[in-house]
Amino acid sequence: MSEKLRILVTGFGPFPGAPYNPTQPLVARLTRLRRPAFAEVELSSHIFPVTYKAVDRELPLALDRHKPHALLMFGLASRTGYVRIETRARNAVTMLWPDASQARSRKGSIEGGAAAKMFGPHTQKLLRAADSTGLDARASRDAGSYLCNYLSWRAIEAAEADDGPRLAAFVHIPPLARDGSPRRKGFPRITLEELVDAGEAMLLEMVRLARRAS
């Protein structure tokens, strides 16, 4: 491809129960990487407020601004001690937990129709990339019913559009303390540095996949 490859990397801000969201420093570190493989790649970032309205408003704006060929999204899974590569988005929204603006969904689904939307076979390659760094990474068929799943659904919709990114992927990471150390007792000791290594491997794989798809 003659134009520079563009990858948009996203994370989330804090939300009820998670005053610190480690996706923010992870996204910042990944988009500052300087590697020969990224010489012809434009890395951009966006941090979403954890509200449904913000996703609906800011995702189209970010896609229009950056016009990415691929979208790599990160979210926090506060009860999981490993990295989850999501393979699909469920047509589900929790009616129990409010978002960061205290808004609750009034229905249990995102829209009528299919029960799920699939990211695609490229998720297996991202899983292998993350696993190659020695981190505990696993495929997941359940992105939950909160904002991570909601963003995943909207991102897959965007990737299905003619003018959208060719690839989209969502990765859940475990909680960390503000100093980058593991937070939850009883979980494997995954650190921010290890997440950056795994994120870099997945980002490199997204670059390769996006080049082939564009």
Tab-separated table of C-alpha atoms in Angstrom:
chain	number	residue	atom	x	y	z
A	1	MET	CA	0.000	0.000	0.000
A	2	SER	CA	1.312	3.462	-0.892
A	3	GLU	CA	-0.173	5.412	2.040
A	4	LYS	CA	1.038	5.126	5.604
A	5	LEU	CA	-0.665	2.390	7.597
A	6	ARG	CA	-2.795	3.797	10.428
A	7	ILE	CA	-3.557	1.949	13.658
A	8	LEU	CA	-5.845	3.384	16.336
A	9	VAL	CA	-5.250	2.039	19.859
A	10	THR	CA	-7.911	2.718	22.480
A	11	GLY	CA	-8.488	2.333	26.194
A	12	PHE	CA	-10.947	3.476	28.843
A	13	GLY	CA	-10.951	5.913	31.705
A	14	PRO	CA	-11.969	5.112	35.297
A	15	PHE	CA	-15.425	3.811	36.117
A	16	PRO	CA	-17.431	2.846	39.232
A	17	GLY	CA	-15.388	0.280	41.136
A	18	ALA	CA	-12.204	1.029	39.173
A	19	PRO	CA	-10.829	4.495	40.017
A	20	TYR	CA	-7.609	3.577	38.187
A	21	ASN	CA	-7.799	2.022	34.723
A	22	PRO	CA	-4.473	0.510	33.563
A	23	THR	CA	-5.533	0.591	29.933
A	24	GLN	CA	-4.624	4.292	29.934
A	25	PRO	CA	-0.876	3.879	30.617
A	26	LEU	CA	-0.815	0.773	28.419
A	27	VAL	CA	-2.229	2.660	25.428
A	28	ALA	CA	0.153	5.565	26.070
A	29	ARG	CA	3.161	3.248	26.149
A	30	LEU	CA	2.143	1.362	23.010
A	31	THR	CA	1.543	4.456	20.904
A	32	ARG	CA	4.950	5.849	21.905
A	33	LEU	CA	6.826	2.764	20.725
A	34	ARG	CA	9.587	3.436	18.235
A	35	ARG	CA	10.495	0.300	16.319
A	36	PRO	CA	11.699	-0.268	12.737
A	37	ALA	CA	8.482	-2.207	12.098
A	38	PHE	CA	6.497	0.946	12.959
A	39	ALA	CA	8.554	3.261	10.737
A	40	GLU	CA	5.769	3.466	8.139
A	41	VAL	CA	2.941	3.182	10.646
A	42	GLU	CA	0.953	6.026	12.175
A	43	LEU	CA	-0.062	5.067	15.718
A	44	SER	CA	-2.808	7.105	17.327
A	45	SER	CA	-4.731	6.721	20.561
A	46	HIS	CA	-8.072	7.481	22.132
A	47	ILE	CA	-9.315	7.046	25.706
A	48	PHE	CA	-13.073	6.638	26.032
A	49	PRO	CA	-15.015	7.851	29.046
A	50	VAL	CA	-16.895	4.844	30.410
A	51	THR	CA	-20.349	5.893	29.220
A	52	TYR	CA	-22.570	4.576	26.462
A	53	LYS	CA	-23.158	8.078	25.118
A	54	ALA	CA	-19.416	8.717	24.930
A	55	VAL	CA	-18.819	5.554	22.893
A	56	ASP	CA	-21.629	6.430	20.489
A	57	ARG	CA	-20.348	9.988	20.144
A	58	GLU	CA	-16.582	9.532	20.192
A	59	LEU	CA	-16.035	6.328	18.229
A	60	PRO	CA	-17.337	7.798	14.938
A	61	LEU	CA	-15.381	11.005	15.590
A	62	ALA	CA	-12.142	9.104	16.291
A	63	LEU	CA	-12.582	6.946	13.200
A	64	ASP	CA	-13.262	9.991	11.063
A	65	ARG	CA	-10.280	11.868	12.486
A	66	HIS	CA	-7.681	9.101	12.329
A	67	LYS	CA	-9.156	6.973	9.520
A	68	PRO	CA	-7.445	3.840	10.867
A	69	HIS	CA	-6.890	0.711	8.816
A	70	ALA	CA	-7.070	-1.262	12.066
A	71	LEU	CA	-8.485	-0.715	15.538
A	72	LEU	CA	-6.901	-2.339	18.620
A	73	MET	CA	-8.954	-1.783	21.775
A	74	PHE	CA	-8.121	-2.505	25.406
A	75	GLY	CA	-10.408	-2.764	28.411
A	76	LEU	CA	-10.140	-3.723	32.064
A	77	ALA	CA	-11.453	-7.074	33.325
A	78	SER	CA	-11.302	-6.483	37.062
A	79	ARG	CA	-12.004	-10.114	38.005
A	80	THR	CA	-9.673	-11.806	35.545
A	81	GLY	CA	-6.020	-12.582	36.190
A	82	TYR	CA	-4.963	-13.140	32.581
A	83	VAL	CA	-5.207	-11.460	29.171
A	84	ARG	CA	-8.404	-12.181	27.248
A	85	ILE	CA	-8.556	-11.867	23.480
A	86	GLU	CA	-12.232	-11.378	22.734
A	87	THR	CA	-13.578	-13.291	19.752
A	88	ARG	CA	-17.045	-11.768	19.649
A	89	ALA	CA	-19.348	-9.096	21.029
A	90	ARG	CA	-22.616	-10.159	22.631
A	91	ASN	CA	-25.894	-8.399	21.920
A	92	ALA	CA	-26.275	-7.652	25.622
A	93	VAL	CA	-26.186	-4.649	27.936
A	94	THR	CA	-26.376	-4.868	31.700
A	95	MET	CA	-29.352	-3.193	33.300
A	96	LEU	CA	-27.809	-3.550	36.763
A	97	TRP	CA	-24.606	-1.514	36.672
A	98	PRO	CA	-24.599	2.186	35.760
A	99	ASP	CA	-21.888	3.685	33.593
A	100	ALA	CA	-19.547	6.434	34.807
A	101	SER	CA	-22.279	9.028	34.315
A	102	GLN	CA	-24.654	6.917	36.453
A	103	ALA	CA	-26.778	6.132	33.398
A	104	ARG	CA	-28.295	2.650	33.147
A	105	SER	CA	-29.497	0.840	30.078
A	106	ARG	CA	-33.258	0.488	29.884
A	107	LYS	CA	-33.074	-2.681	27.821
A	108	GLY	CA	-30.913	-5.761	27.962
A	109	SER	CA	-29.748	-5.744	24.347
A	110	ILE	CA	-27.825	-3.367	22.102
A	111	GLU	CA	-30.215	-3.728	19.190
A	112	GLY	CA	-32.595	-6.197	17.608
A	113	GLY	CA	-31.265	-9.053	15.535
A	114	ALA	CA	-28.206	-11.243	15.933
A	115	ALA	CA	-27.192	-12.555	19.339
A	116	ALA	CA	-23.517	-11.825	18.671
A	117	LYS	CA	-21.072	-10.277	16.217
A	118	MET	CA	-17.740	-11.971	15.498
A	119	PHE	CA	-14.405	-10.176	15.298
A	120	GLY	CA	-12.983	-12.701	12.840
A	121	PRO	CA	-10.228	-15.327	12.519
A	122	HIS	CA	-7.475	-12.741	13.072
A	123	THR	CA	-8.145	-12.967	16.809
A	124	GLN	CA	-6.376	-16.347	16.864
A	125	LYS	CA	-3.245	-14.736	15.444
A	126	LEU	CA	-3.379	-12.031	18.103
A	127	LEU	CA	-3.713	-14.734	20.734
A	128	ARG	CA	-0.625	-16.501	19.423
A	129	ALA	CA	1.261	-13.188	19.386
A	130	ALA	CA	0.411	-12.434	23.013
A	131	ASP	CA	1.125	-16.009	24.053
A	132	SER	CA	4.552	-15.886	22.400
A	133	THR	CA	5.680	-13.336	25.011
A	134	GLY	CA	5.116	-15.839	27.809
A	135	LEU	CA	2.051	-14.082	29.172
A	136	ASP	CA	-1.056	-16.038	30.131
A	137	ALA	CA	-3.372	-15.138	27.236
A	138	ARG	CA	-6.609	-16.920	26.385
A	139	ALA	CA	-9.406	-16.628	23.860
A	140	SER	CA	-12.746	-15.421	25.229
A	141	ARG	CA	-16.284	-15.738	23.893
A	142	ASP	CA	-17.794	-13.450	26.518
A	143	ALA	CA	-16.830	-9.771	26.615
A	144	GLY	CA	-19.381	-9.171	29.354
A	145	SER	CA	-22.342	-6.816	29.105
A	146	TYR	CA	-20.762	-3.521	30.059
A	147	LEU	CA	-18.891	-0.844	28.095
A	148	CYS	CA	-16.140	-3.130	26.767
A	149	ASN	CA	-18.700	-5.353	25.093
A	150	TYR	CA	-20.669	-2.336	23.906
A	151	LEU	CA	-17.596	-0.765	22.289
A	152	SER	CA	-16.719	-4.122	20.738
A	153	TRP	CA	-20.160	-4.321	19.111
A	154	ARG	CA	-19.941	-0.783	17.737
A	155	ALA	CA	-16.388	-1.366	16.491
A	156	ILE	CA	-17.397	-4.523	14.621
A	157	GLU	CA	-20.254	-2.548	13.054
A	158	ALA	CA	-17.709	0.060	11.935
A	159	ALA	CA	-15.411	-2.620	10.505
A	160	GLU	CA	-18.335	-4.020	8.522
A	161	ALA	CA	-18.906	-0.656	6.828
A	162	ASP	CA	-17.277	0.070	3.476
A	163	ASP	CA	-15.393	3.093	4.835
A	164	GLY	CA	-14.482	1.619	8.221
A	165	PRO	CA	-11.313	-0.036	9.526
A	166	ARG	CA	-10.501	-3.364	7.920
A	167	LEU	CA	-9.774	-5.015	11.254
A	168	ALA	CA	-10.904	-4.553	14.840
A	169	ALA	CA	-9.906	-6.407	17.986
A	170	PHE	CA	-10.613	-6.107	21.703
A	171	VAL	CA	-8.309	-7.240	24.501
A	172	HIS	CA	-9.203	-7.410	28.187
A	173	ILE	CA	-6.350	-6.934	30.671
A	174	PRO	CA	-6.236	-7.670	34.414
A	175	PRO	CA	-6.172	-4.971	37.115
A	176	LEU	CA	-2.893	-3.360	38.168
A	177	ALA	CA	-1.906	-0.999	40.947
A	178	ARG	CA	-0.969	2.565	40.000
A	179	ASP	CA	2.725	1.653	40.130
A	180	GLY	CA	2.196	-1.001	37.456
A	181	SER	CA	2.324	-3.976	39.809
A	182	PRO	CA	-0.331	-6.727	40.030
A	183	ARG	CA	-3.324	-5.725	42.115
A	184	ARG	CA	-5.509	-8.727	42.925
A	185	LYS	CA	-4.228	-11.272	45.420
A	186	GLY	CA	-4.216	-14.852	44.209
A	187	PHE	CA	-3.769	-13.828	40.564
A	188	PRO	CA	-0.607	-14.449	38.525
A	189	ARG	CA	1.835	-11.559	38.842
A	190	ILE	CA	1.267	-9.793	35.532
A	191	THR	CA	2.920	-6.368	35.420
A	192	LEU	CA	2.505	-3.343	33.184
A	193	GLU	CA	5.859	-4.105	31.536
A	194	GLU	CA	4.653	-7.589	30.610
A	195	LEU	CA	1.404	-6.152	29.263
A	196	VAL	CA	3.375	-3.673	27.154
A	197	ASP	CA	5.435	-6.565	25.719
A	198	ALA	CA	2.286	-8.530	24.886
A	199	GLY	CA	0.583	-5.416	23.542
A	200	GLU	CA	3.553	-4.713	21.305
A	201	ALA	CA	3.441	-8.257	19.933
A	202	MET	CA	-0.266	-7.900	19.179
A	203	LEU	CA	0.276	-4.473	17.653
A	204	LEU	CA	2.969	-5.856	15.350
A	205	GLU	CA	0.585	-8.636	14.326
A	206	MET	CA	-2.173	-6.102	13.633
A	207	VAL	CA	0.241	-4.187	11.400
A	208	ARG	CA	0.982	-7.337	9.403
A	209	LEU	CA	-2.683	-8.277	9.155
A	210	ALA	CA	-3.773	-4.757	8.192
A	211	ARG	CA	-1.168	-4.578	5.431
A	212	ARG	CA	-2.547	-7.765	3.926
A	213	ALA	CA	-6.157	-6.586	4.239
A	214	SER	CA	-5.641	-3.112	2.745
